[in-house]
C-alpha positions as a Markdown table, in Angstrom:
| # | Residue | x | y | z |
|---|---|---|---|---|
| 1 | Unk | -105.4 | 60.7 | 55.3 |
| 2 | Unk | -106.8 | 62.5 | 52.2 |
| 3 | Unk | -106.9 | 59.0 | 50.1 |
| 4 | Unk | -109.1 | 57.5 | 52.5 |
| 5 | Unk | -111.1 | 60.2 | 53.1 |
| 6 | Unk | -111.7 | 60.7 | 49.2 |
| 7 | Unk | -112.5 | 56.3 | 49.2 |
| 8 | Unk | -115.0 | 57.0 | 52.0 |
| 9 | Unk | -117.3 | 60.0 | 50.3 |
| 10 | Unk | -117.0 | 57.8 | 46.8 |
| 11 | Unk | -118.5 | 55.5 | 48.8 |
| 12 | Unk | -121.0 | 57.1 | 50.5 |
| 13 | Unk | -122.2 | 58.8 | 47.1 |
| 14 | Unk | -122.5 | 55.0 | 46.1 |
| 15 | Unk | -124.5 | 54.1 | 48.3 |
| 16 | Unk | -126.9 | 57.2 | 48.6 |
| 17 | Unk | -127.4 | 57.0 | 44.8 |
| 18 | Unk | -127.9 | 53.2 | 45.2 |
| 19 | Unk | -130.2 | 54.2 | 47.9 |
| 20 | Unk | -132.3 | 56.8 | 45.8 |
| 21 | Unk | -132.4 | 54.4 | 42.7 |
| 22 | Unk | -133.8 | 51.7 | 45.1 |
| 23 | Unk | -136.6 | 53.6 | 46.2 |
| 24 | Unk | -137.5 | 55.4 | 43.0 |
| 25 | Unk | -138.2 | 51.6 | 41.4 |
| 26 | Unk | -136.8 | 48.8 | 42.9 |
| 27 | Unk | -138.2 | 46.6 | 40.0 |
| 28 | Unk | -138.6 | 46.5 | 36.2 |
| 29 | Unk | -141.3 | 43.6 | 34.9 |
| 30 | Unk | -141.8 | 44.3 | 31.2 |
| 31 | Unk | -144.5 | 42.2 | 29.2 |
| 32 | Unk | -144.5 | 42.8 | 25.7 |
| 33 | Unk | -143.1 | 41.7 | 22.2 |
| 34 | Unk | -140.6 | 42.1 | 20.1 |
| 35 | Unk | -140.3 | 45.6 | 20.6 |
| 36 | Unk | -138.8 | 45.3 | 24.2 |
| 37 | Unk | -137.6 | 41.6 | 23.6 |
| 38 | Unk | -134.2 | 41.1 | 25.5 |
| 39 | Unk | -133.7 | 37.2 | 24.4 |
| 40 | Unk | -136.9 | 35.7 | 25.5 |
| 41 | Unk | -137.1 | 33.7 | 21.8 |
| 42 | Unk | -133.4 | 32.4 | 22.4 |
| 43 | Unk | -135.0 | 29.6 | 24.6 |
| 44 | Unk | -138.1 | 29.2 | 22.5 |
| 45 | Unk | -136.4 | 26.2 | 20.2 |
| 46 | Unk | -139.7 | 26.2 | 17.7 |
| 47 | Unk | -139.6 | 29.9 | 17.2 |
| 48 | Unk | -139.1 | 31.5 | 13.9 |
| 49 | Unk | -138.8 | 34.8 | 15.5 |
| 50 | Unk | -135.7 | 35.4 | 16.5 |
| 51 | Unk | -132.6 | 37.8 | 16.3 |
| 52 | Unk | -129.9 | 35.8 | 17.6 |
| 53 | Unk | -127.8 | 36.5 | 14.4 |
| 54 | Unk | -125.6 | 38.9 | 13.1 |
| 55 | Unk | -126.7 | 41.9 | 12.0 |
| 56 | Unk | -128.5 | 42.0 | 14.9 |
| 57 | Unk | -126.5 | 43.7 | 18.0 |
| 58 | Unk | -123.8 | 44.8 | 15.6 |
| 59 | Unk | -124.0 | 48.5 | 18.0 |
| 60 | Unk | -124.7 | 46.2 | 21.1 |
| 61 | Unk | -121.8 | 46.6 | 23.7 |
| 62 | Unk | -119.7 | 43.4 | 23.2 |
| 63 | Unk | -120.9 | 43.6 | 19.6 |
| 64 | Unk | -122.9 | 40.5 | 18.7 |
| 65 | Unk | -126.3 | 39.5 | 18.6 |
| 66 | Unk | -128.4 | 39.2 | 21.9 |
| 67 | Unk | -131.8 | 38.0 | 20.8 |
| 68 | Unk | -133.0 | 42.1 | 20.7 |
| 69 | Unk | -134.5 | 43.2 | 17.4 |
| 70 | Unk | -132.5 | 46.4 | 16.5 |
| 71 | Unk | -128.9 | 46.9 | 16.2 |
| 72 | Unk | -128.2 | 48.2 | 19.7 |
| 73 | Unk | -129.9 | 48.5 | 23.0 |
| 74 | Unk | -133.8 | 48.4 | 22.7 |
| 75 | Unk | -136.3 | 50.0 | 24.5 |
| 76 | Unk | -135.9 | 47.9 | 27.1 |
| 77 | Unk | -132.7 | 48.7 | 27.8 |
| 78 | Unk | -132.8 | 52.5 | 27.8 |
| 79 | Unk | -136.2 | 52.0 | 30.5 |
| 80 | Unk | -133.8 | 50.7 | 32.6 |
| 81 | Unk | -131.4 | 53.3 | 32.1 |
| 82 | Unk | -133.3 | 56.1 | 32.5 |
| 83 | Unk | -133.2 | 55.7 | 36.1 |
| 84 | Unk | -130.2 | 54.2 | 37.3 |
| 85 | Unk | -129.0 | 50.9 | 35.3 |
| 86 | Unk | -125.6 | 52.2 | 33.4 |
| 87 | Unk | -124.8 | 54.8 | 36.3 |
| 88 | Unk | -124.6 | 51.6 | 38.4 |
| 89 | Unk | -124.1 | 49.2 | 36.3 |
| 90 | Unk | -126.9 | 47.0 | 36.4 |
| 91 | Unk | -128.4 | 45.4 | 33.6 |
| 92 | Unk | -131.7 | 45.5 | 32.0 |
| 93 | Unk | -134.4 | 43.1 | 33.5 |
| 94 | Unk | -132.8 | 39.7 | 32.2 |
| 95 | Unk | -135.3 | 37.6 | 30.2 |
| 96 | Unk | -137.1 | 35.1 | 32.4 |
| 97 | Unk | -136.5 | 32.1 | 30.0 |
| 98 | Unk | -132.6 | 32.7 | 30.6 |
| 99 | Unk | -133.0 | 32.5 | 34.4 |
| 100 | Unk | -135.0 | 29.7 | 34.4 |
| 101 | Unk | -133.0 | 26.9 | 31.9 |
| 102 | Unk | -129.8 | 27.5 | 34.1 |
| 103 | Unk | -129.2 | 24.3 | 35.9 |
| 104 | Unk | -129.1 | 26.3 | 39.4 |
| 105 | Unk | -132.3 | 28.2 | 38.2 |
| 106 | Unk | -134.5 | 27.3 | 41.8 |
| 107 | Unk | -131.7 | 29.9 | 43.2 |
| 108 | Unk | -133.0 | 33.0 | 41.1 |
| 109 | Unk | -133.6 | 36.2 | 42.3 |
| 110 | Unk | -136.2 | 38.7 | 40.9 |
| 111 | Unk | -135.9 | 41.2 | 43.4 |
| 112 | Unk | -134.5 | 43.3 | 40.2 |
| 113 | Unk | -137.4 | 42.5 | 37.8 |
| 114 | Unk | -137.8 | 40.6 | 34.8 |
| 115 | Unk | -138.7 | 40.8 | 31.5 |
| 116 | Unk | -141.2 | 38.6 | 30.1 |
| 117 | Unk | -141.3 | 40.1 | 26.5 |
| 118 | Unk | -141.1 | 37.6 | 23.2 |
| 119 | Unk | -141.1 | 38.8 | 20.1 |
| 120 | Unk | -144.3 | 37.4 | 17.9 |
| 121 | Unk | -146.3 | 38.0 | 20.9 |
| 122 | Unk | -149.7 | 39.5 | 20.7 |
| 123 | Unk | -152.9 | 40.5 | 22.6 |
| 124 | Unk | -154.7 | 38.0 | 21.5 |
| 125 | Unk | -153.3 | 34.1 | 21.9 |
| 126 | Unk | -152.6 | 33.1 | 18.2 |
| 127 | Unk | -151.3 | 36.6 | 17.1 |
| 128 | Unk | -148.1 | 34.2 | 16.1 |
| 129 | Unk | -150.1 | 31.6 | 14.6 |
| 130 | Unk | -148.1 | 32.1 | 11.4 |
| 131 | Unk | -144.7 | 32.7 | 12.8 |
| 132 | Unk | -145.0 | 29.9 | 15.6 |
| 133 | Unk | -144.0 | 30.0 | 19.2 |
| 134 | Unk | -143.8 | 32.8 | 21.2 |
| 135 | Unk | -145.0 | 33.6 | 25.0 |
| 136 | Unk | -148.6 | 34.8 | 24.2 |
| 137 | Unk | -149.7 | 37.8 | 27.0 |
| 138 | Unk | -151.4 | 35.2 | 28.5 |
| 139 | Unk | -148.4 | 33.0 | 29.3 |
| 140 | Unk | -146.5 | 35.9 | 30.0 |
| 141 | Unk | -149.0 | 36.9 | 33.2 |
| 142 | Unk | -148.7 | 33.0 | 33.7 |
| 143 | Unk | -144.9 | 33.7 | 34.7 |
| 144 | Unk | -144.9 | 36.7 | 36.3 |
| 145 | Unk | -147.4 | 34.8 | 38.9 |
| 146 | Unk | -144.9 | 32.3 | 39.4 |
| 147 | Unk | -142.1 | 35.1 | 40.1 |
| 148 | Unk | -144.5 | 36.6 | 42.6 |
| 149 | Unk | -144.6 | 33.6 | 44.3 |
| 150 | Unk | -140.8 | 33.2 | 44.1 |
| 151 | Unk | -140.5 | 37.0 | 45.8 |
| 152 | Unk | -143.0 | 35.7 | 48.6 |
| 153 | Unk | -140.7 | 33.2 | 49.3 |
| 154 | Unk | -137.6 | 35.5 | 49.2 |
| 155 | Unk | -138.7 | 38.4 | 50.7 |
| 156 | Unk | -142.0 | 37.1 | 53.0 |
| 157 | Unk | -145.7 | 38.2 | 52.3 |
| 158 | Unk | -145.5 | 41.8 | 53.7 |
| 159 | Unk | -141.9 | 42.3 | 52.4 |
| 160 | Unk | -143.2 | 41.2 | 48.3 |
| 161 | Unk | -146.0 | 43.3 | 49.2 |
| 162 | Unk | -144.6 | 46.6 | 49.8 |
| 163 | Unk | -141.6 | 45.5 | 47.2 |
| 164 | Unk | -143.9 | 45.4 | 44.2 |
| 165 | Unk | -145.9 | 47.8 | 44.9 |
| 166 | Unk | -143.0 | 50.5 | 44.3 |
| 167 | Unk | -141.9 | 48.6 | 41.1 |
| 168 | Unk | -142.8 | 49.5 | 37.8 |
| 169 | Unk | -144.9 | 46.5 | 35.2 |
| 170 | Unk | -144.2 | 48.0 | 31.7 |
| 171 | Unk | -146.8 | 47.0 | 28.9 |
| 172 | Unk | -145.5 | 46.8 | 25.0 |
| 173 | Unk | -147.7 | 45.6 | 23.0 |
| 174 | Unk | -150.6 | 45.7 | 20.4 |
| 175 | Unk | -148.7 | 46.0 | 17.5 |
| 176 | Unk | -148.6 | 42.3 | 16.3 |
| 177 | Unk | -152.4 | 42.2 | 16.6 |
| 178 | Unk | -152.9 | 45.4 | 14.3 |
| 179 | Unk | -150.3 | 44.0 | 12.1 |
| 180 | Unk | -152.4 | 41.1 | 11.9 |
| 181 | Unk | -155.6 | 42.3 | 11.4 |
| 182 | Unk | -154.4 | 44.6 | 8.4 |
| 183 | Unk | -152.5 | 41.8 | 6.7 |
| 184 | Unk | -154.4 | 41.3 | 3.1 |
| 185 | Unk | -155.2 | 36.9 | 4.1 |
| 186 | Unk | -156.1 | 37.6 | 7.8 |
| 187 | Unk | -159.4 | 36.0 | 8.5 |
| 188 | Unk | -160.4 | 38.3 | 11.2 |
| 189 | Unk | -160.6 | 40.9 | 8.9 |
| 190 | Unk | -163.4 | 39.4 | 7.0 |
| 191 | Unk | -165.0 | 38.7 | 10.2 |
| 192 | Unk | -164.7 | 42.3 | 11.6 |
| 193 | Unk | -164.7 | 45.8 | 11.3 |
| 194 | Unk | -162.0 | 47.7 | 12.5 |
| 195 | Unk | -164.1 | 49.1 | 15.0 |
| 196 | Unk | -165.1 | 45.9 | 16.6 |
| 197 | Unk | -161.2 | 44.8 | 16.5 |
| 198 | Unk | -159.9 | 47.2 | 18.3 |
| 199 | Unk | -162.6 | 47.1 | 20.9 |
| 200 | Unk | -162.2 | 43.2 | 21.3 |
| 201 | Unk | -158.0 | 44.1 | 22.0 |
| 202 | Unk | -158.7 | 46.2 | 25.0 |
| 203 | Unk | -161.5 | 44.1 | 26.2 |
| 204 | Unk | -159.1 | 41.2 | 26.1 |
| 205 | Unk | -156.4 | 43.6 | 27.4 |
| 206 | Unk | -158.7 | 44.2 | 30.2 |
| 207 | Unk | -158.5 | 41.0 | 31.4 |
| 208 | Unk | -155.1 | 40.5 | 31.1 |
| 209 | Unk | -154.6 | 43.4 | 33.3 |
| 210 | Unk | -157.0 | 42.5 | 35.9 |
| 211 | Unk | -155.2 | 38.8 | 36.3 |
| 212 | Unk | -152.2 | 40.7 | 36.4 |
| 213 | Unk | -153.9 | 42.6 | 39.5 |
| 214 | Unk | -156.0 | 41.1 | 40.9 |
| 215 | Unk | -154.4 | 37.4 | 41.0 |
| 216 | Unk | -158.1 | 35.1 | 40.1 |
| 217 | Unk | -155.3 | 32.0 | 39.5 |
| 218 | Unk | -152.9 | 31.8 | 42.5 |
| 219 | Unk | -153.3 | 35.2 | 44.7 |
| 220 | Unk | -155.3 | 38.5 | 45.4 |
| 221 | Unk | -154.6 | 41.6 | 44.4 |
| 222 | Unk | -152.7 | 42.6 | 47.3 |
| 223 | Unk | -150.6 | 39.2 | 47.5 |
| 224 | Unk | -149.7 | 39.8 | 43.9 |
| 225 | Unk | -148.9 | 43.2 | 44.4 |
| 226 | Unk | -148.9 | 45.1 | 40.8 |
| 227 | Unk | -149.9 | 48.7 | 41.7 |
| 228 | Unk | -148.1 | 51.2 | 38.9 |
| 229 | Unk | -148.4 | 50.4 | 34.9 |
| 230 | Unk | -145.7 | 51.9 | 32.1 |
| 231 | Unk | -148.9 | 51.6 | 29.2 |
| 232 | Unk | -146.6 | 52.2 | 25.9 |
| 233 | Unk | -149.4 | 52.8 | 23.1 |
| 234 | Unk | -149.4 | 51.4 | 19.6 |
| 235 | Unk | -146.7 | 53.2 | 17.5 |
| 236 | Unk | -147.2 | 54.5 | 13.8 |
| 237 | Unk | -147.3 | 50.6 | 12.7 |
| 238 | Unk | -148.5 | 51.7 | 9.0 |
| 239 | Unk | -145.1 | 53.4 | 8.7 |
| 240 | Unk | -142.6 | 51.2 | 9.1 |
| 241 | Unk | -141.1 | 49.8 | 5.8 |
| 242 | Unk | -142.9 | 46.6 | 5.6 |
| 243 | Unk | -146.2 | 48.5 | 5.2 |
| 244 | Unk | -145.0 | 51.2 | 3.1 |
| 245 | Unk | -143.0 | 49.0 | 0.3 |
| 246 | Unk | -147.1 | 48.0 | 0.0 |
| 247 | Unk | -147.6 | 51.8 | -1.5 |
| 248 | Unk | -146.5 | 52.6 | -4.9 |
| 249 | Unk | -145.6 | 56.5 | -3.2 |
| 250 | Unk | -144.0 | 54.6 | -0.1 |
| 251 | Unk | -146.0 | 56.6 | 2.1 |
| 252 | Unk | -147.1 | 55.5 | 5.3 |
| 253 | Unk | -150.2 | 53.2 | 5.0 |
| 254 | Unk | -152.9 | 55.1 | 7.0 |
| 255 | Unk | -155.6 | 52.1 | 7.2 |
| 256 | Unk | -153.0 | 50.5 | 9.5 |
| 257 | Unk | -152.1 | 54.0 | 11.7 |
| 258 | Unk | -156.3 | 54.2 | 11.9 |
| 259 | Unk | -156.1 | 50.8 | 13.9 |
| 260 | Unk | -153.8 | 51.9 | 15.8 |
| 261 | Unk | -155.2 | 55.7 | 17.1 |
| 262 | Unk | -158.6 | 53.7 | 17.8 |
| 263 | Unk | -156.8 | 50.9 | 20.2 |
| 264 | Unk | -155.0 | 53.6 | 21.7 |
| 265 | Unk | -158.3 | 55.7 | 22.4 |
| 266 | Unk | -159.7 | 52.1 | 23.3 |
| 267 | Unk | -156.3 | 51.8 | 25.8 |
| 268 | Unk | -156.8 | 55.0 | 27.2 |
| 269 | Unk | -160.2 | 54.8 | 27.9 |
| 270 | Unk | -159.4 | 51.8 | 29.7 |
| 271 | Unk | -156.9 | 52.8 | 31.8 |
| 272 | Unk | -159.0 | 55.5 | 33.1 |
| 273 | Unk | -161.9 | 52.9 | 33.8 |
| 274 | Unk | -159.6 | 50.7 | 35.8 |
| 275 | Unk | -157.9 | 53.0 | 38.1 |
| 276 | Unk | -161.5 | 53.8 | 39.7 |
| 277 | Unk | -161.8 | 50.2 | 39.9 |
| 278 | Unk | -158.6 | 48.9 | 41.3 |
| 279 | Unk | -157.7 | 50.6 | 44.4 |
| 280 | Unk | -153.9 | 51.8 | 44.6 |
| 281 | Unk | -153.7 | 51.2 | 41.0 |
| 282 | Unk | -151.2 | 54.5 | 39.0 |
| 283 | Unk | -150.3 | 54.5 | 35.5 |
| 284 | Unk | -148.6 | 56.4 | 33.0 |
| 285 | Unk | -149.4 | 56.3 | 29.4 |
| 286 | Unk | -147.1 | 56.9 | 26.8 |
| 287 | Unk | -148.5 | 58.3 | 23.5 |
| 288 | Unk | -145.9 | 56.1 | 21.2 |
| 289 | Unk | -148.0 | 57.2 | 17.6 |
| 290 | Unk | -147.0 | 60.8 | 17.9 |
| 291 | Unk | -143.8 | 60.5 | 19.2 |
| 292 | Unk | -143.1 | 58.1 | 16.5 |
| 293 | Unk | -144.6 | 60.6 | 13.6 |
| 294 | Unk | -142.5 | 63.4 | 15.3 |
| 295 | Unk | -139.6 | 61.4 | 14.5 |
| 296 | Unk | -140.6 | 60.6 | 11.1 |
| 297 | Unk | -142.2 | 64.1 | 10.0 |
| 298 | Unk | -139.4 | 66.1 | 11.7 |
| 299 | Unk | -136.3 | 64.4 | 11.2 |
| 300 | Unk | -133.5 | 66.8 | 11.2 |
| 301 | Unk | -135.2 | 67.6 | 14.7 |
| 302 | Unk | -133.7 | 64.6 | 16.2 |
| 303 | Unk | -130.6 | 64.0 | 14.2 |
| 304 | Unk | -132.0 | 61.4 | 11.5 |
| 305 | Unk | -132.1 | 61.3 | 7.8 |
| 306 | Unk | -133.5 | 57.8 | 6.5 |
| 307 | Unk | -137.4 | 57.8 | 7.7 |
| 308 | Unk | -138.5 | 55.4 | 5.0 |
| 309 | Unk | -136.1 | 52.6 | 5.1 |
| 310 | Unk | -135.1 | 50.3 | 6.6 |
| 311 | Unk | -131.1 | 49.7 | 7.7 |
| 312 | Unk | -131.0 | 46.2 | 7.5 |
| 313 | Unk | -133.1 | 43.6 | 5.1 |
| 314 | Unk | -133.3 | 43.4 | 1.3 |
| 315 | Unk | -135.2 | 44.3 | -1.7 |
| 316 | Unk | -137.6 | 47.6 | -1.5 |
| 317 | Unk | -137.4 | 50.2 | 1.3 |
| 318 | Unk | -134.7 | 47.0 | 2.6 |
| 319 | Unk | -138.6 | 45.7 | 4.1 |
| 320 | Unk | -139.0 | 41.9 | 1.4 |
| 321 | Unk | -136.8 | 40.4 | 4.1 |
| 322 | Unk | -135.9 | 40.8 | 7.7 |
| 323 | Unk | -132.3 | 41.5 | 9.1 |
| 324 | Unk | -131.0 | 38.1 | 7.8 |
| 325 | Unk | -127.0 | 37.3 | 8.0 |
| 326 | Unk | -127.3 | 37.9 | 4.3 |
| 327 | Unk | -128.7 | 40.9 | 4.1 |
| 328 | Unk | -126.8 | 44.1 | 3.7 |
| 329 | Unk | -126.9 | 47.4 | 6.7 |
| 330 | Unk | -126.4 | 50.7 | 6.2 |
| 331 | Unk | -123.1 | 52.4 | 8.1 |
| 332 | Unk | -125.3 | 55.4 | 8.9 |
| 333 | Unk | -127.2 | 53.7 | 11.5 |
| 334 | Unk | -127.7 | 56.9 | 14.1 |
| 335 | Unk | -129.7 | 58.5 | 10.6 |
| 336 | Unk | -131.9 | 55.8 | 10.5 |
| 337 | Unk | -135.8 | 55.9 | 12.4 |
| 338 | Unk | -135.8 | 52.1 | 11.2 |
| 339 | Unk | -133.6 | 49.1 | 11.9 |
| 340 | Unk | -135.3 | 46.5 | 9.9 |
| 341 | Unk | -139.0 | 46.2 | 8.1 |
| 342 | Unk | -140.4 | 46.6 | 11.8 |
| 343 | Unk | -138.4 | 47.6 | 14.4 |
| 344 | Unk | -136.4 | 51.1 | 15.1 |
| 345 | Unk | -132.6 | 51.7 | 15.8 |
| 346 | Unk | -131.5 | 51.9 | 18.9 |
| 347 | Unk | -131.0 | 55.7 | 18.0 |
| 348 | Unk | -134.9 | 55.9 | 18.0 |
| 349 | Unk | -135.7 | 53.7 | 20.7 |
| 350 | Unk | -133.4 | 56.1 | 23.0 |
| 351 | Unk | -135.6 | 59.3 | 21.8 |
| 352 | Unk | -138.7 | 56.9 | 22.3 |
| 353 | Unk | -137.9 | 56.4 | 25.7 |
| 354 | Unk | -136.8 | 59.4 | 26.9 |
| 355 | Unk | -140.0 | 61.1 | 26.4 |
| 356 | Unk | -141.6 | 57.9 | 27.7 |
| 357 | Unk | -139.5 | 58.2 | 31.3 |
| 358 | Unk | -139.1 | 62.3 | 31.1 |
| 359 | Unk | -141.6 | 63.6 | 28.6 |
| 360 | Unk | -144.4 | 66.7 | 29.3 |
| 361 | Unk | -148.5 | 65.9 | 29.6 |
| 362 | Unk | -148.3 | 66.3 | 26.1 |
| 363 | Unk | -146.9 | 62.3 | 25.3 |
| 364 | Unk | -147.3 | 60.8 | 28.8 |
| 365 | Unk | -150.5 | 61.1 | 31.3 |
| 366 | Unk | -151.6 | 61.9 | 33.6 |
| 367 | Unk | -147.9 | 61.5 | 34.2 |
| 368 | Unk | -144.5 | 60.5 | 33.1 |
| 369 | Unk | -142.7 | 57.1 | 34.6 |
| 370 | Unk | -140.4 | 58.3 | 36.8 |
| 371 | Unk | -143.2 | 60.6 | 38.2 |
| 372 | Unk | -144.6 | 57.1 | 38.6 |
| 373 | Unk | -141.9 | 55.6 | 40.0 |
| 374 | Unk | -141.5 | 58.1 | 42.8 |
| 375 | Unk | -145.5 | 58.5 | 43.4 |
| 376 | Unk | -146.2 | 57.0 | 47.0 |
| 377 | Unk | -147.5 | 53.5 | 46.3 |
């Protein structure tokens, strides 16, 4: 008697945790770049962004390189798990170009989610116009409206409705297009001011969002159903290795970090504008820039060392060359802020993301994502 008695509340704490999970976010559709790629560039055959070779993933769980740019899990990945995914063991919103190039791929589910993200990608189309294919914003949106019409299909009007209205659509991105701009042979700087680029970023961002809302190519905003927006600001870009290797002193280089506090000012403002415009729209925004500098500034605070470096690449500050096979990584990897000349260690992605998913009014407002998550759609 008492071994199926014990099976049966195992079970039932199963399924009321399943239960919880499932209404707290029953979907995760990320849009963004490299930061939150999961193997998007995999199926991109042009692309010369990719990180589907060692020492990429070398922390991973099977321990080989998944297309993620960082040794581990990205951020991604721990978005997922901050609500239910490893207490489960679900995975993290697969990348759409996966589910799609199987040969059975008319019989995939999204009811999960699905993440979009391609590292390269940008705000504007042609942020990769020097590293080649990637899935621009643009294209990205593209997608997700034919997923939406895939849930329709699946789950009926009404039932894609209310089921993505409760999901969450995280946004990564901005930092290609800052990157860009600063880089000493871009053409838009010559044509710009900082001022007017960052304001052209969330204008364009604008739109982006709107299609995502309100539909203008297949549906209207209550057919395509995207109510509540994980907004990740622009990180600390101008303190990653590859900018400081461009300082003598290797310290962070602040006309990049100015780009990125005036998008994010830009990005807030924005938000702000749209929820009185878009009824039933929620958001939380995630202030990534001080996070990141926290990190940086006050390393023993968070168990790192290495705030300069990066783990993997070669030459200065291990930022002349990305995370090649040939390259050399340190073993210290939990010390290290950085990964490679761009993108942080799955150490500081996890910190990243749990103030993102958990974190006070002071990084994320008006409120955290799971106070998203569980706000009445």
């Amino acid at each position: 008697m008492g071994l199926p008695l014990t099976c049966f509340f195992i079970v039932f704490s199963y399924l009321f945790i399943f239960s919880a999970a499932a209404e707290l976010a029953p979907a995760l559709f990320v849009f963004g770049d490299s930061l939150v790629d999961v193997g998007n560039n995999n199926h991109l055959k042009l692309s010369l962004v990719k990180a589907d070779f060692p020492h990429n993933g070398v922390d991973f769980p099977w321990k080989k390189p998944t297309g993620r740019f960082c040794n581990g899990k990205n951020a991604a990945d721990f978005l997922v798990t901050g609500f239910y995914a490893e207490k489960l063991g679900f995975p993290s919103a697969p990348p759409y170009l996966s589910l799609i190039s199987k040969p059975n791929h008319t019989n995939a589910s999204f009811v999960a989610g699905v993440s979009f993200a391609s590292g390269g990608a940008g705000i504007f189309d042609g942020t990769d116009g020097i590293l080649k294919q990637a899935l621009t914003l643009k294209k990205q949106v593209r997608y997700y409206a034919a997923v939406q019409e895939a849930l329709v299909q699946e789950l009926g009007s009404a039932g894609a409705q209310e089921h993505l209205s409760k999901s969450i659509f995280a946004f990564v991105i901005g930092s290609n297009d800052i990157l860009g701009y600063h880089g000493s042979d871009s053409k838009t700087r010559n044509r710009t001011t900082p001022q007017q680029f960052v304001d052209s970023m969330a204008a364009t961002l604008k739109e982006e969002l709107k299609w995502v809302i309100i539909g203008t190519f297949l549906k209207t905003i209550y057919n395509l159903g995207a109510r509540k927006f994980a907004m990740v600001g622009v990180g600390a870009v101008g303190c990653c290795p590859s900018q400081r290797k461009k300082k003598s002193t290797e310290e962070c280089n602040e006309e990049a970090n100015y780009l990125s506090v005036k998008y994010n000012e830009q990005l807030k403002s924005l938000l702000q504008k749209l929820k009185t415009e878009l009824k039933g729209m929620s958001y939380s925004y995630f202030d990534t820039y001080n996070v990141l500098l926290n990190l940086i500034q006050k390393p023993d605070s968070y168990g790192f060392k290495e705030v300069k470096a990066a783990c993997c690449g070669l030459g200065d500050l291990n930022a002349d060359f990305p995370c090649l096979p040939i390259a050399t990584y340190c073993s210290n990897r939990k010390d290290h802020v950085f990964w490679d000349l761009y993108h942080p260690t799955e150490a500081a992605a996890s910190v990243l993301v749990q103030n993102l998913v958990d974190g006070t009014e002071e990084y994320t407002f008006p409120m955290n994502v799971r106070q998203l998550a569980a706000a009445a759609a």
